[in-house]
Amino acid sequence: MNTTPRLVEVRRNALRQNDALARALRDRFRDAGVRVISVVSSPGAGKTMLLEKTLTRLRRQWRVAALVGDLATENDAARLARAQAPVKQIITGTVCHLDATMIERALEGWNLDELDLLFIENVGNLVCPASYDLGEESRMVLLSVTEGEDKPLKYPTIFNTADVALITKIDLVNAVEFDLAAARDNIQRVRPGMQIIEVSAKTGEGMEAWMGLFQSRIADRGD
Ligand SMILES: Nc1nc2c(ncn2[C@@H]2O[C@H](COP(=O)(O)OP(=O)(O)OP(=O)(O)O)[C@@H](O)[C@H]2O)c(=O)[nH]1
Ligand SMILES: [Mg+2]
């Protein structure tokens, strides 16, 4: 017996339900005037370190918070909480991505009207997160120099669903002989015109360009 069509149908329904909830979340975020940015990458590309530095800087001026997803541990939430912003860990168990239901649950008890900017760190994975809308306004995809220049070509979907690409750990570019021009070219081949920011959360290089993205967005909310 071939069960494939039914499995495909169940998966399609799950994605449809997720999309509907994500749309409702997006409306909530817009009504509350909170800009929501999600961050996706392979495991260890530097999402948490970048967000810790970002929250630390932005919270001087804006009301910022973060949700962070991992299969296990509260480690990343503890690291992000060092920025002294509200942070909640979402533990997904065996699930390799966040979904809109998890975001809705994690936000229970939070007053969105009291936030300007919410970051969502997805589970480290270049495949599963691509299919799940979280209601975010923008999706940032990180590619660290230690991963190799070819990743945009091998994982095009995640680059296609993102709005901005960050090449991270730029301080290591010479040590690992990473070809920046080739990486940029590969990103552009997958997603022509995509904005690319080179950054090192460790040294601070490129952080101004990255932070500039949010300063203008929050100021543009029109409230
Ligand atoms: N040299 C260097 N190391 C970095 C940089 N950013 C992060 N790291 C290191 O890379 C490792 C992984 O960083 P994380 O911030 O935990 O990466 P992540 O993407 O959040 O990882 P997961 O949540 O497990 O997917 C840590 O040892 C960081 O210290 C950077 O800009 N330069
Ligand atoms: Mg992390």
Short mmCIF file of C-alpha atoms and ligand atoms in Angstrom, two decimals:
data_model
loop_
_atom_site.label_atom_id
_atom_site.label_comp_id
_atom_site.label_asym_id
_atom_site.label_seq_id
_atom_site.Cartn_x
_atom_site.Cartn_y
_atom_site.Cartn_z
CA MET A 1 0.00 0.00 0.00
CA ASN A 2 1.34 3.43 -0.90
CA THR A 3 0.78 5.93 1.93
CA THR A 4 2.71 8.81 0.36
CA PRO A 5 -0.28 10.91 -0.81
CA ARG A 6 -1.81 10.92 2.66
CA LEU A 7 1.48 11.95 4.28
CA VAL A 8 1.82 14.77 1.78
CA GLU A 9 -1.73 15.90 2.56
CA VAL A 10 -1.16 15.88 6.35
CA ARG A 11 2.02 17.93 5.88
CA ARG A 12 0.23 20.37 3.60
CA ASN A 13 -2.52 20.85 6.20
CA ALA A 14 0.04 21.44 8.96
CA LEU A 15 1.77 24.11 6.88
CA ARG A 16 -1.57 25.71 6.01
CA GLN A 17 -2.51 25.90 9.70
CA ASN A 18 0.90 27.36 10.51
CA ASP A 19 0.52 30.00 7.80
CA ALA A 20 -2.91 31.04 9.11
CA LEU A 21 -1.61 31.43 12.66
CA ALA A 22 1.49 33.25 11.41
CA ARG A 23 -0.74 35.74 9.59
CA ALA A 24 -2.69 36.36 12.80
CA LEU A 25 0.58 36.86 14.70
CA ARG A 26 1.80 39.31 12.05
CA ASP A 27 -1.41 41.33 12.51
CA ARG A 28 -0.91 41.31 16.29
CA PHE A 29 2.67 42.48 15.95
CA ARG A 30 1.67 45.26 13.56
CA ASP A 31 -1.19 46.43 15.80
CA ALA A 32 1.15 46.50 18.81
CA GLY A 33 3.82 48.37 16.82
CA VAL A 34 6.50 45.76 17.50
CA ARG A 35 9.00 44.93 14.74
CA VAL A 36 9.79 41.22 14.73
CA ILE A 37 13.03 39.89 13.27
CA SER A 38 13.88 36.18 13.04
CA VAL A 39 17.39 34.80 12.75
CA VAL A 40 18.18 31.49 11.05
CA SER A 41 21.44 29.65 10.36
CA SER A 42 23.19 26.32 10.68
CA PRO A 43 24.13 25.28 14.24
CA GLY A 44 26.87 27.44 15.71
CA ALA A 45 26.98 30.16 13.03
CA GLY A 46 26.84 32.78 15.78
CA LYS A 47 23.16 33.66 16.22
CA THR A 48 23.23 33.88 20.01
CA MET A 49 26.48 35.82 20.24
CA LEU A 50 25.27 38.31 17.64
CA LEU A 51 21.91 38.70 19.39
CA GLU A 52 23.48 39.14 22.82
CA LYS A 53 25.60 42.01 21.48
CA THR A 54 22.63 43.42 19.56
CA LEU A 55 20.25 43.35 22.53
CA THR A 56 22.89 44.91 24.78
CA ARG A 57 23.30 47.85 22.42
CA LEU A 58 19.67 48.34 21.40
CA ARG A 59 18.22 48.18 24.90
CA ARG A 60 19.88 51.48 25.78
CA GLN A 61 17.42 53.16 23.45
CA TRP A 62 14.57 50.75 22.68
CA ARG A 63 12.41 48.14 24.40
CA VAL A 64 13.81 44.90 23.04
CA ALA A 65 13.19 41.21 23.81
CA ALA A 66 14.03 37.80 22.39
CA LEU A 67 12.67 34.29 22.01
CA VAL A 68 15.14 31.50 21.33
CA GLY A 69 14.50 27.96 20.11
CA ASP A 70 16.64 24.88 20.71
CA LEU A 71 15.95 21.16 20.86
CA ALA A 72 17.30 21.08 24.41
CA THR A 73 18.83 23.27 27.16
CA GLU A 74 18.15 26.80 28.33
CA ASN A 75 21.75 27.78 27.62
CA ASP A 76 21.04 30.30 24.89
CA ALA A 77 18.31 32.04 26.90
CA ALA A 78 20.76 32.36 29.79
CA ARG A 79 23.35 33.90 27.44
CA LEU A 80 20.86 36.32 25.91
CA ALA A 81 19.54 37.28 29.35
CA ARG A 82 22.98 38.74 30.09
CA ALA A 83 21.84 41.61 27.87
CA GLN A 84 19.23 42.32 30.58
CA ALA A 85 16.34 42.19 28.14
CA PRO A 86 13.28 39.91 28.52
CA VAL A 87 14.15 36.50 27.04
CA LYS A 88 12.26 33.23 26.79
CA GLN A 89 13.62 29.82 25.74
CA ILE A 90 11.46 27.57 23.58
CA ILE A 91 12.46 23.91 23.87
CA THR A 92 11.36 21.99 20.79
CA GLY A 93 12.34 18.44 21.86
CA THR A 94 12.75 16.56 18.59
CA VAL A 95 11.46 19.31 16.30
CA CYS A 96 14.08 20.95 14.09
CA HIS A 97 12.39 24.36 13.74
CA LEU A 98 10.12 26.84 15.52
CA ASP A 99 6.52 27.20 14.36
CA ALA A 100 3.84 29.84 14.84
CA THR A 101 2.11 27.91 17.66
CA MET A 102 5.34 27.83 19.66
CA ILE A 103 5.75 31.59 19.19
CA GLU A 104 2.15 32.28 20.26
CA ARG A 105 2.57 30.17 23.41
CA ALA A 106 5.91 31.73 24.30
CA LEU A 107 4.38 35.20 24.10
CA GLU A 108 1.66 34.40 26.66
CA GLY A 109 2.03 36.81 29.55
CA TRP A 110 4.03 39.34 27.52
CA ASN A 111 2.48 42.69 26.68
CA LEU A 112 3.50 43.36 23.09
CA ASP A 113 2.51 47.01 23.45
CA GLU A 114 5.52 47.38 25.73
CA LEU A 115 7.99 46.24 23.07
CA ASP A 116 9.63 48.01 20.13
CA LEU A 117 11.61 45.09 18.75
CA LEU A 118 11.41 41.33 19.20
CA PHE A 119 14.11 38.96 17.96
CA ILE A 120 13.41 35.28 17.38
CA GLU A 121 16.43 32.94 17.21
CA ASN A 122 15.36 29.80 15.37
CA VAL A 123 16.75 26.32 15.95
CA GLY A 124 20.15 25.94 14.25
CA ASN A 125 19.23 24.30 10.96
CA LEU A 126 19.40 25.37 7.31
CA VAL A 127 16.53 23.15 6.16
CA CYS A 128 13.41 22.90 8.38
CA PRO A 129 13.00 26.57 9.43
CA ALA A 130 12.62 27.63 5.79
CA SER A 131 9.05 26.28 5.54
CA TYR A 132 7.63 27.85 8.69
CA ASP A 133 6.36 31.41 8.75
CA LEU A 134 6.58 32.78 12.32
CA GLY A 135 4.76 36.03 11.61
CA GLU A 136 8.07 37.87 11.53
CA GLU A 137 8.53 41.04 9.53
CA SER A 138 12.00 40.10 8.34
CA ARG A 139 14.16 37.02 8.34
CA MET A 140 17.93 37.24 8.63
CA VAL A 141 20.06 34.30 7.48
CA LEU A 142 23.57 33.88 8.85
CA LEU A 143 26.41 32.18 7.00
CA SER A 144 29.61 31.88 9.04
CA VAL A 145 32.98 31.85 7.33
CA THR A 146 33.77 28.47 8.90
CA GLU A 147 30.95 26.79 6.94
CA GLY A 148 32.29 27.29 3.41
CA GLU A 149 31.24 29.54 0.54
CA ASP A 150 28.99 26.96 -1.12
CA LYS A 151 26.21 26.81 1.48
CA PRO A 152 23.85 29.24 -0.29
CA LEU A 153 23.96 27.00 -3.36
CA LYS A 154 23.34 23.83 -1.32
CA TYR A 155 20.58 25.29 0.85
CA PRO A 156 18.88 27.77 -1.50
CA THR A 157 15.44 27.67 0.15
CA ILE A 158 16.53 29.24 3.41
CA PHE A 159 18.35 32.01 1.51
CA ASN A 160 15.30 32.51 -0.68
CA THR A 161 12.97 32.97 2.29
CA ALA A 162 15.30 35.45 4.03
CA ASP A 163 15.46 39.21 3.54
CA VAL A 164 19.06 39.93 4.56
CA ALA A 165 22.15 37.69 4.63
CA LEU A 166 24.90 38.10 7.21
CA ILE A 167 28.35 36.65 6.71
CA THR A 168 29.45 36.09 10.30
CA LYS A 169 32.75 35.46 12.14
CA ILE A 170 34.45 37.74 9.64
CA ASP A 171 37.41 37.95 12.06
CA LEU A 172 38.26 34.37 11.02
CA VAL A 173 38.12 34.99 7.27
CA ASN A 174 41.89 34.67 6.68
CA ALA A 175 42.41 31.83 9.15
CA VAL A 176 39.94 29.60 7.31
CA GLU A 177 40.78 30.98 3.83
CA PHE A 178 37.16 31.88 3.20
CA ASP A 179 36.55 33.42 -0.21
CA LEU A 180 34.28 36.38 0.52
CA ALA A 181 33.76 37.29 -3.12
CA ALA A 182 32.67 33.73 -3.96
CA ALA A 183 30.29 33.64 -0.99
CA ARG A 184 28.73 36.95 -2.00
CA ASP A 185 28.42 35.73 -5.56
CA ASN A 186 26.73 32.48 -4.43
CA ILE A 187 24.21 34.41 -2.32
CA GLN A 188 23.44 36.67 -5.29
CA ARG A 189 23.02 33.66 -7.60
CA VAL A 190 20.36 32.25 -5.26
CA ARG A 191 18.75 35.56 -4.37
CA PRO A 192 19.72 38.39 -6.73
CA GLY A 193 19.83 41.78 -5.05
CA MET A 194 19.86 40.43 -1.51
CA GLN A 195 21.46 42.76 1.03
CA ILE A 196 24.61 41.24 2.55
CA ILE A 197 26.29 42.43 5.76
CA GLU A 198 29.69 41.16 6.88
CA VAL A 199 29.98 41.08 10.64
CA SER A 200 32.03 39.85 13.57
CA ALA A 201 30.13 39.77 16.86
CA LYS A 202 33.49 39.08 18.49
CA THR A 203 35.45 42.13 17.29
CA GLY A 204 32.48 44.39 16.53
CA GLU A 205 33.45 44.76 12.85
CA GLY A 206 30.35 45.41 10.73
CA MET A 207 28.11 45.85 13.77
CA GLU A 208 27.26 49.45 12.81
CA ALA A 209 25.77 48.36 9.47
CA TRP A 210 23.80 45.61 11.22
CA MET A 211 22.53 47.90 13.98
CA GLY A 212 21.65 50.57 11.40
CA LEU A 213 19.07 48.19 10.00
CA PHE A 214 17.06 48.35 13.23
CA GLN A 215 17.57 51.97 14.16
CA SER A 216 15.89 53.04 10.91
CA ARG A 217 13.15 50.41 11.14
CA ILE A 218 12.08 51.33 14.66
CA ALA A 219 12.17 55.01 13.81
CA ASP A 220 10.04 54.32 10.69
CA ARG A 221 7.14 52.77 12.60
CA GLY A 222 5.27 56.04 12.38
CA ASP A 223 4.26 56.18 16.06
N1 LIG B 1 35.67 34.07 16.15
C1 LIG B 1 34.34 34.26 16.30
N2 LIG B 1 33.63 33.35 16.99
C2 LIG B 1 32.30 33.56 17.11
C3 LIG B 1 31.65 34.69 16.57
N3 LIG B 1 30.33 34.61 16.83
C4 LIG B 1 30.17 33.47 17.53
N4 LIG B 1 31.34 32.83 17.72
C5 LIG B 1 31.58 31.57 18.40
O1 LIG B 1 30.95 30.52 17.68
C6 LIG B 1 30.38 29.58 18.57
C7 LIG B 1 28.90 29.41 18.31
O2 LIG B 1 28.26 30.65 18.55
P1 LIG B 1 26.73 30.76 18.98
O3 LIG B 1 26.41 32.20 19.15
O4 LIG B 1 26.45 29.85 20.12
O5 LIG B 1 26.05 30.17 17.67
P2 LIG B 1 24.50 29.82 17.42
O6 LIG B 1 24.24 30.04 15.97
O7 LIG B 1 23.64 30.57 18.37
O8 LIG B 1 24.45 28.26 17.75
P3 LIG B 1 23.13 27.33 17.95
O9 LIG B 1 22.13 28.11 18.73
O10 LIG B 1 23.65 26.15 18.69
O11 LIG B 1 22.67 26.99 16.56
C8 LIG B 1 30.69 30.08 19.99
O12 LIG B 1 31.84 29.44 20.46
C9 LIG B 1 30.94 31.56 19.78
O13 LIG B 1 31.81 32.10 20.75
C10 LIG B 1 32.45 35.66 15.87
O14 LIG B 1 31.99 36.68 15.36
N5 LIG B 1 33.80 35.37 15.77
MG MG B 2 22.18 29.89 19.67
#
